[in-house]
Structure formats: structure tokens, C-alpha cells
């Protein structure tokens, strides 16, 4: 008996209309889209569809304004720019505040944004802000302008209670009202007093290796004061561990050495640099200065990396070896003067800014 001829028809992927194929292609990775475009001319047209690249663009940059045509080129151009500069593409958010005072200090910690205006601190979460929720917290315990803000791990303070808090940070601020305040969960937890005038700066890291970490502060009175963050008590009683004398002018900036966490570098308004070994003194009025030098120009910022201290002052950035107190290199020159200086914490990559630059 003869077999009947087969009536089965073959359906090919190209039999689907381009809109349906483009919708399916939105689930593909960038590599798969590239492979799809090299298959044949008809699938290349699908892979180049604006609907696919609009989806890719919105997925990566949902808050960016998008052009109406040439979306593939726009996406690839943006992606190449991100890859070349090797940074995570930033999230853009506009925050409008009713207080007309200028912003003095700003800190961005993951998606938590903290800034100060005069004596006020305002905190918000970027995710809440983008979702339309009013998450602005105002802290107003200071009575005068805030001069410095730092973030430190909660685990290095007396507030730490359990392992689930290990990733949390505390905010520490100094002010012209002669006080230092430690903030956590939207309220002031500790208040430290001891300076005979405005507190101008705080150390960028805590000093010490063990559990008894120490915060350093510099004041208009020319003193460096060391505070224990492990002390308890709302008013910070017994927190002051030492007062270090030596500077003749107000202390503007300070940074903790990278190779030895007991070393603190400070610079005063007259551009005099001093290095202190904070482990050699625990008594009031006993100096522990282990090195001195000076730099030309008005101090802008300082930052330690390993055994080097980078000092931005005047029109240049000078690197000083903390082991010898010798100037080893001029890292940058910026005429007529430097206005800002920043440095990556993981390696000595610096960034400088000047007038109209």
C-alpha cells in the first residue's frame, strides 16, 4: 500500500511579522542581539528596530530624556562612554529645598544623601525621593554653622549592638557652636564638648586598630583633641582622651595615615604641617608631635595614602613622605590657584579644580 504524501508545512522564524520578532528580541542580551543582526538581512532589520533599543535605553537609564529616532546609536554611544570612563552610570535626581542658604557640605552614602545648610542637617533617601515620597529628615541640634561632616562605621562606636547593624554608618559633625555631635537613626546620640572655640575639622578616619577607636578634631583654638567613640552617655562624658598642643593658628584640615592608623597629619591656617603619634600620649597637655614641615600657599585639602601625605595648597599638590617629612614630589600645579582637591581612597589618583576650569 502506497504511503500518502506528507502535507506538513515548515514555519520559519522569518514568517513572523517584524513587530512580533522585535517584541521577542527585547528579552535578548546585547550579545544575542548582535548575533541576531549577523544572521540575515531580514533579522538585521529586526535587531535594529527602535522599539528594542528604546527598551534597552529605558532599562539602563530610566530618567534620561530620549530622542525619537536613532535609538540604537544613542544607546551604543552612551554605553561606550560609560565603559571608557569605567564608572557606574550615575543616577540623576533633582532635589529642591525651600531653605535658600547655600549647601556647605554633602555626603552620598549608597542611596542616602546628607547635606548641611548653616546649622541644619537634612537627610533623604534617593529611592524614596524618586518614588515621590517625602523622606526628608531635618536635624537641628547645632546652634551655629556646621564646619565638617564625616561617616564612620557604626560597629566602631558604643552604639553597635548586633551583627545585623554591621553595614550601618553614623554621621559625625562639627560646628562653630564648639561642639561635635554623633547622629544615628535621625537623632543626636552623643555630644562632645571641650574646644575653646569653633571646631573646624574632623579626621577622615578613626584612629587606632582595636575596638577602642578614637576620633580626632581640630579647632580654632589651635588644639587637636582626641575623643573615644566607645564612651557611653548622651552628653559624651569622659569621651575626651587627650588634648594636643603645637599649632599656633587654627587647624583647618587633618587626615589619618594609611600605613599606620595611629598617625594623624594636621595642617593649620598658616600652612604648617604637623604629624602626631596618638598612641604615645593619653594625658592632657602632653604633646606627641613626631614631625613638622610647611607648604606654600593657603591650604585647600589634605589626604593620606599609605605613607604619603598629599597637601593641596596655593597652586600645587605636594606629596610629603610621613616617614621622613620630606617633600618627594609635586603632583599637580594649577594656576593661578587650586580651589578643590579630591583623591580616591584605594589608590593615589587625584582630581583638582580651579577657577573656571
mmCIF file of C-alpha atoms in Angstrom:
data_model
loop_
_atom_site.group_PDB
_atom_site.id
_atom_site.type_symbol
_atom_site.label_atom_id
_atom_site.label_comp_id
_atom_site.label_asym_id
_atom_site.label_seq_id
_atom_site.Cartn_x
_atom_site.Cartn_y
_atom_site.Cartn_z
ATOM 1 C CA UNK A 1 0.000 0.000 0.000
ATOM 2 C CA UNK A 2 1.487 3.351 -1.009
ATOM 3 C CA UNK A 3 2.145 5.988 1.668
ATOM 4 C CA UNK A 4 0.247 9.225 1.370
ATOM 5 C CA UNK A 5 2.419 12.280 0.574
ATOM 6 C CA UNK A 6 3.198 14.482 3.587
ATOM 7 C CA UNK A 7 1.159 17.668 3.874
ATOM 8 C CA UNK A 8 3.201 19.135 6.802
ATOM 9 C CA UNK A 9 4.383 22.718 6.168
ATOM 10 C CA UNK A 10 7.514 24.234 7.705
ATOM 11 C CA UNK A 11 7.170 27.555 9.562
ATOM 12 C CA UNK A 12 10.273 29.699 9.601
ATOM 13 C CA UNK A 13 11.117 32.460 12.035
ATOM 14 C CA UNK A 14 11.051 34.990 9.222
ATOM 15 C CA UNK A 15 7.393 34.158 8.629
ATOM 16 C CA UNK A 16 6.552 36.150 11.755
ATOM 17 C CA UNK A 17 5.991 39.859 11.257
ATOM 18 C CA UNK A 18 8.775 42.238 12.318
ATOM 19 C CA UNK A 19 6.826 43.766 15.214
ATOM 20 C CA UNK A 20 6.362 40.363 16.835
ATOM 21 C CA UNK A 21 10.021 39.475 16.339
ATOM 22 C CA UNK A 22 11.105 42.851 17.754
ATOM 23 C CA UNK A 23 8.973 42.277 20.849
ATOM 24 C CA UNK A 24 10.595 38.869 21.391
ATOM 25 C CA UNK A 25 14.048 40.371 20.835
ATOM 26 C CA UNK A 26 13.615 42.773 23.774
ATOM 27 C CA UNK A 27 14.307 39.773 26.042
ATOM 28 C CA UNK A 28 17.714 39.132 24.428
ATOM 29 C CA UNK A 29 21.073 40.214 25.790
ATOM 30 C CA UNK A 30 23.269 42.682 23.926
ATOM 31 C CA UNK A 31 25.441 39.809 22.661
ATOM 32 C CA UNK A 32 22.380 37.902 21.435
ATOM 33 C CA UNK A 33 21.117 40.997 19.609
ATOM 34 C CA UNK A 34 24.483 41.296 17.918
ATOM 35 C CA UNK A 35 24.317 37.648 16.853
ATOM 36 C CA UNK A 36 20.767 38.153 15.581
ATOM 37 C CA UNK A 37 21.865 41.086 13.397
ATOM 38 C CA UNK A 38 24.558 38.996 11.691
ATOM 39 C CA UNK A 39 22.176 36.151 10.767
ATOM 40 C CA UNK A 40 20.465 37.596 7.677
ATOM 41 C CA UNK A 41 19.204 40.881 6.260
ATOM 42 C CA UNK A 42 15.640 40.489 7.487
ATOM 43 C CA UNK A 43 16.716 39.671 11.073
ATOM 44 C CA UNK A 44 19.208 42.537 10.956
ATOM 45 C CA UNK A 45 16.281 44.904 10.307
ATOM 46 C CA UNK A 46 14.561 43.433 13.357
ATOM 47 C CA UNK A 47 17.662 43.768 15.535
ATOM 48 C CA UNK A 48 17.961 47.448 14.550
ATOM 49 C CA UNK A 49 14.331 48.254 15.466
ATOM 50 C CA UNK A 50 13.880 51.377 17.581
ATOM 51 C CA UNK A 51 11.479 49.550 19.919
ATOM 52 C CA UNK A 52 14.277 47.176 21.016
ATOM 53 C CA UNK A 53 16.779 49.922 21.714
ATOM 54 C CA UNK A 54 14.185 52.095 23.420
ATOM 55 C CA UNK A 55 13.603 49.181 25.818
ATOM 56 C CA UNK A 56 17.378 48.793 26.380
ATOM 57 C CA UNK A 57 17.812 52.509 26.988
ATOM 58 C CA UNK A 58 14.889 52.735 29.424
ATOM 59 C CA UNK A 59 16.151 49.686 31.308
ATOM 60 C CA UNK A 60 19.577 51.249 31.962
ATOM 61 C CA UNK A 61 18.731 54.973 32.158
ATOM 62 C CA UNK A 62 15.031 55.306 33.019
ATOM 63 C CA UNK A 63 15.224 59.003 33.938
ATOM 64 C CA UNK A 64 17.071 60.215 30.829
ATOM 65 C CA UNK A 65 15.334 62.185 28.086
ATOM 66 C CA UNK A 66 15.150 60.003 24.995
ATOM 67 C CA UNK A 67 15.255 61.077 21.363
ATOM 68 C CA UNK A 68 12.616 59.756 18.949
ATOM 69 C CA UNK A 69 14.921 58.231 16.311
ATOM 70 C CA UNK A 70 18.361 56.705 16.060
ATOM 71 C CA UNK A 71 17.862 54.940 19.391
ATOM 72 C CA UNK A 72 20.363 52.174 18.680
ATOM 73 C CA UNK A 73 23.116 54.711 18.013
ATOM 74 C CA UNK A 74 22.131 56.709 21.113
ATOM 75 C CA UNK A 75 22.253 53.602 23.315
ATOM 76 C CA UNK A 76 25.607 52.403 21.977
ATOM 77 C CA UNK A 77 27.133 55.882 22.245
ATOM 78 C CA UNK A 78 26.054 56.167 25.883
ATOM 79 C CA UNK A 79 27.241 52.663 26.701
ATOM 80 C CA UNK A 80 30.671 53.264 25.129
ATOM 81 C CA UNK A 81 31.058 56.474 27.171
ATOM 82 C CA UNK A 82 30.234 54.600 30.375
ATOM 83 C CA UNK A 83 32.662 51.776 29.566
ATOM 84 C CA UNK A 84 35.510 54.098 28.592
ATOM 85 C CA UNK A 85 35.363 56.035 31.850
ATOM 86 C CA UNK A 86 34.919 52.806 33.869
ATOM 87 C CA UNK A 87 32.254 54.146 36.225
ATOM 88 C CA UNK A 88 28.777 53.036 37.135
ATOM 89 C CA UNK A 89 26.417 55.252 35.219
ATOM 90 C CA UNK A 90 25.074 57.885 37.619
ATOM 91 C CA UNK A 91 21.503 58.267 38.734
ATOM 92 C CA UNK A 92 20.269 61.805 38.148
ATOM 93 C CA UNK A 93 17.848 63.278 40.669
ATOM 94 C CA UNK A 94 16.882 66.896 41.242
ATOM 95 C CA UNK A 95 16.245 67.795 44.879
ATOM 96 C CA UNK A 96 14.635 71.153 45.594
ATOM 97 C CA UNK A 97 14.755 72.567 49.122
ATOM 98 C CA UNK A 98 12.901 75.586 50.484
ATOM 99 C CA UNK A 99 15.875 76.838 52.514
ATOM 100 C CA UNK A 100 17.683 79.426 50.391
ATOM 101 C CA UNK A 101 21.012 79.030 52.209
ATOM 102 C CA UNK A 102 23.918 77.564 50.208
ATOM 103 C CA UNK A 103 24.927 73.933 50.695
ATOM 104 C CA UNK A 104 28.057 73.770 52.898
ATOM 105 C CA UNK A 105 28.745 70.017 52.946
ATOM 106 C CA UNK A 106 27.331 66.977 51.136
ATOM 107 C CA UNK A 107 27.750 63.232 51.649
ATOM 108 C CA UNK A 108 26.359 60.473 49.423
ATOM 109 C CA UNK A 109 26.392 57.022 51.043
ATOM 110 C CA UNK A 110 24.892 54.447 48.686
ATOM 111 C CA UNK A 111 21.427 55.992 48.149
ATOM 112 C CA UNK A 112 21.396 58.081 51.327
ATOM 113 C CA UNK A 113 22.058 61.771 50.698
ATOM 114 C CA UNK A 114 23.057 64.105 53.562
ATOM 115 C CA UNK A 115 23.761 67.834 53.275
ATOM 116 C CA UNK A 116 24.158 70.793 55.597
ATOM 117 C CA UNK A 117 22.951 74.368 55.323
ATOM 118 C CA UNK A 118 24.187 76.625 58.082
ATOM 119 C CA UNK A 119 23.351 74.883 61.369
ATOM 120 C CA UNK A 120 20.842 72.480 59.788
ATOM 121 C CA UNK A 121 21.414 68.946 58.516
ATOM 122 C CA UNK A 122 18.998 67.439 56.016
ATOM 123 C CA UNK A 123 18.902 63.764 55.076
ATOM 124 C CA UNK A 124 16.968 61.902 52.396
ATOM 125 C CA UNK A 125 16.978 58.603 50.551
ATOM 126 C CA UNK A 126 17.252 58.878 46.782
ATOM 127 C CA UNK A 127 14.959 55.875 46.165
ATOM 128 C CA UNK A 128 12.187 57.397 48.293
ATOM 129 C CA UNK A 129 12.640 60.732 46.572
ATOM 130 C CA UNK A 130 12.387 59.228 43.070
ATOM 131 C CA UNK A 131 9.272 57.304 44.078
ATOM 132 C CA UNK A 132 7.542 60.526 45.091
ATOM 133 C CA UNK A 133 7.725 60.008 48.852
ATOM 134 C CA UNK A 134 8.730 62.858 51.141
ATOM 135 C CA UNK A 135 11.596 61.272 53.080
ATOM 136 C CA UNK A 136 13.436 64.454 54.114
ATOM 137 C CA UNK A 137 14.696 64.441 57.717
ATOM 138 C CA UNK A 138 15.897 67.700 59.292
ATOM 139 C CA UNK A 139 18.385 67.668 62.202
ATOM 140 C CA UNK A 140 18.694 70.980 64.037
ATOM 141 C CA UNK A 141 20.543 70.391 67.321
ATOM 142 C CA UNK A 142 23.566 72.517 66.354
ATOM 143 C CA UNK A 143 23.336 76.222 67.227
ATOM 144 C CA UNK A 144 25.833 77.517 64.646
ATOM 145 C CA UNK A 145 27.243 76.716 61.209
ATOM 146 C CA UNK A 146 28.356 73.133 60.634
ATOM 147 C CA UNK A 147 32.021 73.017 59.622
ATOM 148 C CA UNK A 148 32.637 69.330 58.802
ATOM 149 C CA UNK A 149 30.703 66.078 58.273
ATOM 150 C CA UNK A 150 32.050 62.511 58.358
ATOM 151 C CA UNK A 151 30.609 58.999 58.127
ATOM 152 C CA UNK A 152 32.043 56.181 60.259
ATOM 153 C CA UNK A 153 31.025 52.524 60.717
ATOM 154 C CA UNK A 154 28.505 52.037 63.495
ATOM 155 C CA UNK A 155 30.488 48.948 64.589
ATOM 156 C CA UNK A 156 33.346 51.227 65.713
ATOM 157 C CA UNK A 157 31.182 53.091 68.231
ATOM 158 C CA UNK A 158 29.463 52.263 71.526
ATOM 159 C CA UNK A 159 26.100 52.256 69.711
ATOM 160 C CA UNK A 160 26.851 48.944 67.985
ATOM 161 C CA UNK A 161 24.748 46.107 69.405
ATOM 162 C CA UNK A 162 24.418 43.230 66.914
ATOM 163 C CA UNK A 163 25.824 41.878 63.644
ATOM 164 C CA UNK A 164 22.805 42.978 61.626
ATOM 165 C CA UNK A 165 23.972 46.585 62.171
ATOM 166 C CA UNK A 166 27.455 45.955 60.773
ATOM 167 C CA UNK A 167 26.786 47.716 57.470
ATOM 168 C CA UNK A 168 25.268 50.807 59.094
ATOM 169 C CA UNK A 169 27.082 54.131 59.490
ATOM 170 C CA UNK A 170 26.923 57.004 61.940
ATOM 171 C CA UNK A 171 27.196 60.675 60.977
ATOM 172 C CA UNK A 172 29.604 62.883 62.947
ATOM 173 C CA UNK A 173 29.504 66.672 62.597
ATOM 174 C CA UNK A 174 31.497 69.585 63.970
ATOM 175 C CA UNK A 175 30.235 73.133 64.378
ATOM 176 C CA UNK A 176 31.070 76.715 65.245
ATOM 177 C CA UNK A 177 29.000 76.183 68.413
ATOM 178 C CA UNK A 178 32.116 74.467 69.930
ATOM 179 C CA UNK A 179 30.518 71.001 69.791
ATOM 180 C CA UNK A 180 30.832 67.686 67.969
ATOM 181 C CA UNK A 181 27.707 65.585 67.535
ATOM 182 C CA UNK A 182 27.203 61.932 66.631
ATOM 183 C CA UNK A 183 23.966 61.144 64.771
ATOM 184 C CA UNK A 184 22.209 57.832 64.169
ATOM 185 C CA UNK A 185 18.649 56.940 63.172
ATOM 186 C CA UNK A 186 17.717 60.585 62.664
ATOM 187 C CA UNK A 187 18.690 61.926 66.095
ATOM 188 C CA UNK A 188 21.731 63.086 68.058
ATOM 189 C CA UNK A 189 23.137 60.213 70.129
ATOM 190 C CA UNK A 190 26.285 61.873 71.560
ATOM 191 C CA UNK A 191 27.500 65.453 72.075
ATOM 192 C CA UNK A 192 31.217 66.109 72.687
ATOM 193 C CA UNK A 193 32.444 69.437 74.105
ATOM 194 C CA UNK A 194 35.944 70.601 75.006
ATOM 195 C CA UNK A 195 37.261 73.017 72.387
ATOM 196 C CA UNK A 196 37.608 76.654 73.448
ATOM 197 C CA UNK A 197 36.116 77.903 70.219
ATOM 198 C CA UNK A 198 34.635 76.662 66.942
ATOM 199 C CA UNK A 199 35.520 73.093 65.894
ATOM 200 C CA UNK A 200 36.766 73.420 62.320
ATOM 201 C CA UNK A 201 37.598 69.892 61.132
ATOM 202 C CA UNK A 202 37.392 66.169 61.904
ATOM 203 C CA UNK A 203 39.684 63.281 60.990
ATOM 204 C CA UNK A 204 38.706 61.455 57.803
ATOM 205 C CA UNK A 205 39.090 58.062 59.533
ATOM 206 C CA UNK A 206 39.074 56.844 63.108
ATOM 207 C CA UNK A 207 42.460 56.349 64.762
ATOM 208 C CA UNK A 208 43.606 53.018 66.157
ATOM 209 C CA UNK A 209 43.353 49.338 65.268
ATOM 210 C CA UNK A 210 41.454 47.770 68.161
ATOM 211 C CA UNK A 211 37.934 48.187 69.422
ATOM 212 C CA UNK A 212 38.680 51.495 71.197
ATOM 213 C CA UNK A 213 38.669 53.714 68.109
ATOM 214 C CA UNK A 214 39.428 57.421 68.514
ATOM 215 C CA UNK A 215 38.079 60.454 66.651
ATOM 216 C CA UNK A 216 40.328 63.491 66.174
ATOM 217 C CA UNK A 217 39.108 67.079 65.894
ATOM 218 C CA UNK A 218 40.849 70.366 65.176
ATOM 219 C CA UNK A 219 39.708 73.730 66.430
ATOM 220 C CA UNK A 220 40.097 77.434 66.020
ATOM 221 C CA UNK A 221 41.906 77.314 69.375
ATOM 222 C CA UNK A 222 44.830 75.564 67.619
ATOM 223 C CA UNK A 223 44.421 72.292 69.544
ATOM 224 C CA UNK A 224 43.926 68.729 68.382
ATOM 225 C CA UNK A 225 41.540 66.793 70.585
ATOM 226 C CA UNK A 226 41.095 63.029 70.714
ATOM 227 C CA UNK A 227 37.691 61.547 71.532
ATOM 228 C CA UNK A 228 36.704 57.980 72.348
ATOM 229 C CA UNK A 229 33.627 56.885 70.414
ATOM 230 C CA UNK A 230 33.301 53.857 72.675
ATOM 231 C CA UNK A 231 32.301 56.015 75.654
ATOM 232 C CA UNK A 232 28.639 55.912 76.608
ATOM 233 C CA UNK A 233 26.371 58.659 77.854
ATOM 234 C CA UNK A 234 24.207 61.097 75.906
ATOM 235 C CA UNK A 235 26.451 64.051 76.720
ATOM 236 C CA UNK A 236 29.685 62.196 75.908
ATOM 237 C CA UNK A 237 31.105 62.413 79.422
ATOM 238 C CA UNK A 238 34.687 61.172 79.723
ATOM 239 C CA UNK A 239 34.979 60.968 75.920
ATOM 240 C CA UNK A 240 37.896 63.444 75.728
ATOM 241 C CA UNK A 241 41.094 61.362 75.912
ATOM 242 C CA UNK A 242 43.816 63.892 75.084
ATOM 243 C CA UNK A 243 44.469 67.482 74.001
ATOM 244 C CA UNK A 244 47.481 68.023 71.730
ATOM 245 C CA UNK A 245 49.230 71.392 71.550
ATOM 246 C CA UNK A 246 51.670 72.735 68.966
ATOM 247 C CA UNK A 247 49.841 74.667 66.268
ATOM 248 C CA UNK A 248 49.839 78.437 66.681
ATOM 249 C CA UNK A 249 46.950 79.068 64.275
ATOM 250 C CA UNK A 250 43.515 77.482 63.764
ATOM 251 C CA UNK A 251 43.628 73.922 62.435
ATOM 252 C CA UNK A 252 41.970 73.686 59.045
ATOM 253 C CA UNK A 253 42.409 70.076 57.892
ATOM 254 C CA UNK A 254 43.501 66.628 59.088
ATOM 255 C CA UNK A 255 43.948 63.101 57.721
ATOM 256 C CA UNK A 256 44.891 59.696 59.186
ATOM 257 C CA UNK A 257 47.960 57.960 57.739
ATOM 258 C CA UNK A 258 47.399 54.896 55.580
ATOM 259 C CA UNK A 259 50.399 52.853 56.734
ATOM 260 C CA UNK A 260 49.917 53.495 60.478
ATOM 261 C CA UNK A 261 46.461 54.266 61.826
ATOM 262 C CA UNK A 262 47.922 55.871 64.940
ATOM 263 C CA UNK A 263 49.475 58.715 62.908
ATOM 264 C CA UNK A 264 47.463 61.884 62.346
ATOM 265 C CA UNK A 265 48.532 64.654 59.937
ATOM 266 C CA UNK A 266 47.176 68.159 60.511
ATOM 267 C CA UNK A 267 47.623 71.492 58.766
ATOM 268 C CA UNK A 268 46.848 74.898 60.231
ATOM 269 C CA UNK A 269 45.771 78.161 58.669
ATOM 270 C CA UNK A 270 49.418 79.289 58.381
ATOM 271 C CA UNK A 271 50.202 76.166 56.248
ATOM 272 C CA UNK A 272 52.236 74.466 58.995
ATOM 273 C CA UNK A 273 52.020 70.663 58.833
ATOM 274 C CA UNK A 274 52.360 68.518 61.950
ATOM 275 C CA UNK A 275 52.249 64.751 62.367
ATOM 276 C CA UNK A 276 51.143 63.259 65.680
ATOM 277 C CA UNK A 277 51.587 59.753 67.041
ATOM 278 C CA UNK A 278 48.370 59.422 69.021
ATOM 279 C CA UNK A 279 49.490 56.254 70.842
ATOM 280 C CA UNK A 280 52.310 57.992 72.740
ATOM 281 C CA UNK A 281 50.066 60.257 74.758
ATOM 282 C CA UNK A 282 46.934 59.829 76.805
ATOM 283 C CA UNK A 283 47.386 62.684 79.265
ATOM 284 C CA UNK A 284 46.168 66.259 78.919
ATOM 285 C CA UNK A 285 48.728 68.832 77.688
ATOM 286 C CA UNK A 286 51.328 66.241 76.660
ATOM 287 C CA UNK A 287 52.433 66.794 73.068
ATOM 288 C CA UNK A 288 53.093 63.820 70.794
ATOM 289 C CA UNK A 289 54.215 65.640 67.626
ATOM 290 C CA UNK A 290 56.660 63.441 65.683
ATOM 291 C CA UNK A 291 57.169 65.555 62.548
ATOM 292 C CA UNK A 292 56.815 69.069 61.169
ATOM 293 C CA UNK A 293 57.070 70.880 57.851
ATOM 294 C CA UNK A 294 55.333 73.658 55.928
ATOM 295 C CA UNK A 295 53.926 74.196 52.454
ATOM 296 C CA UNK A 296 53.494 77.349 50.337
ATOM 297 C CA UNK A 297 50.046 78.839 49.858
ATOM 298 C CA UNK A 298 46.674 78.642 51.554
ATOM 299 C CA UNK A 299 45.607 75.087 52.497
ATOM 300 C CA UNK A 300 42.807 73.629 50.363
ATOM 301 C CA UNK A 301 42.709 69.958 51.414
ATOM 302 C CA UNK A 302 44.890 67.074 52.629
ATOM 303 C CA UNK A 303 44.692 63.324 52.129
ATOM 304 C CA UNK A 304 46.915 60.449 53.217
ATOM 305 C CA UNK A 305 47.612 57.438 51.022
ATOM 306 C CA UNK A 306 49.848 54.755 52.554
ATOM 307 C CA UNK A 307 52.934 56.604 53.843
ATOM 308 C CA UNK A 308 52.433 59.732 51.733
ATOM 309 C CA UNK A 309 50.545 62.879 52.674
ATOM 310 C CA UNK A 310 49.133 64.822 49.713
ATOM 311 C CA UNK A 311 48.697 68.500 50.540
ATOM 312 C CA UNK A 312 46.739 70.752 48.188
ATOM 313 C CA UNK A 313 47.700 74.349 48.948
ATOM 314 C CA UNK A 314 48.164 77.511 46.914
ATOM 315 C CA UNK A 315 48.512 76.425 43.300
ATOM 316 C CA UNK A 316 50.006 72.929 43.755
ATOM 317 C CA UNK A 317 49.580 69.478 45.273
ATOM 318 C CA UNK A 318 52.676 68.346 47.165
ATOM 319 C CA UNK A 319 53.366 64.785 48.385
ATOM 320 C CA UNK A 320 55.190 64.504 51.731
ATOM 321 C CA UNK A 321 56.725 61.240 52.979
ATOM 322 C CA UNK A 322 55.448 60.867 56.549
ATOM 323 C CA UNK A 323 58.460 58.697 57.483
ATOM 324 C CA UNK A 324 60.987 61.436 56.711
ATOM 325 C CA UNK A 325 58.772 64.569 56.441
ATOM 326 C CA UNK A 326 60.493 65.296 53.123
ATOM 327 C CA UNK A 327 58.632 66.622 50.078
ATOM 328 C CA UNK A 328 59.054 63.905 47.473
ATOM 329 C CA UNK A 329 57.019 65.186 44.515
ATOM 330 C CA UNK A 330 54.844 67.994 43.234
ATOM 331 C CA UNK A 331 51.866 66.001 41.988
ATOM 332 C CA UNK A 332 49.959 68.844 40.314
ATOM 333 C CA UNK A 333 50.273 72.542 39.531
ATOM 334 C CA UNK A 334 47.167 74.613 38.911
ATOM 335 C CA UNK A 335 47.489 78.302 38.078
ATOM 336 C CA UNK A 336 46.531 80.748 39.393
ATOM 337 C CA UNK A 337 45.313 78.717 42.385
ATOM 338 C CA UNK A 338 43.692 75.481 43.442
ATOM 339 C CA UNK A 339 40.065 75.633 44.554
ATOM 340 C CA UNK A 340 39.307 71.970 45.198
ATOM 341 C CA UNK A 341 41.071 68.646 45.610
ATOM 342 C CA UNK A 342 39.876 65.038 45.864
ATOM 343 C CA UNK A 343 41.549 61.643 45.918
ATOM 344 C CA UNK A 344 40.395 58.045 45.521
ATOM 345 C CA UNK A 345 40.749 56.075 48.766
ATOM 346 C CA UNK A 346 42.029 52.930 47.027
ATOM 347 C CA UNK A 347 44.890 54.420 45.019
ATOM 348 C CA UNK A 348 46.715 57.728 44.544
ATOM 349 C CA UNK A 349 44.506 59.066 41.746
ATOM 350 C CA UNK A 350 43.833 62.747 42.374
ATOM 351 C CA UNK A 351 41.437 65.301 40.942
ATOM 352 C CA UNK A 352 41.904 69.073 41.148
ATOM 353 C CA UNK A 353 39.729 72.031 40.270
ATOM 354 C CA UNK A 354 40.459 75.698 39.748
ATOM 355 C CA UNK A 355 38.742 78.922 38.746
ATOM 356 C CA UNK A 356 36.672 78.441 35.563
ATOM 357 C CA UNK A 357 38.301 75.038 34.998
#
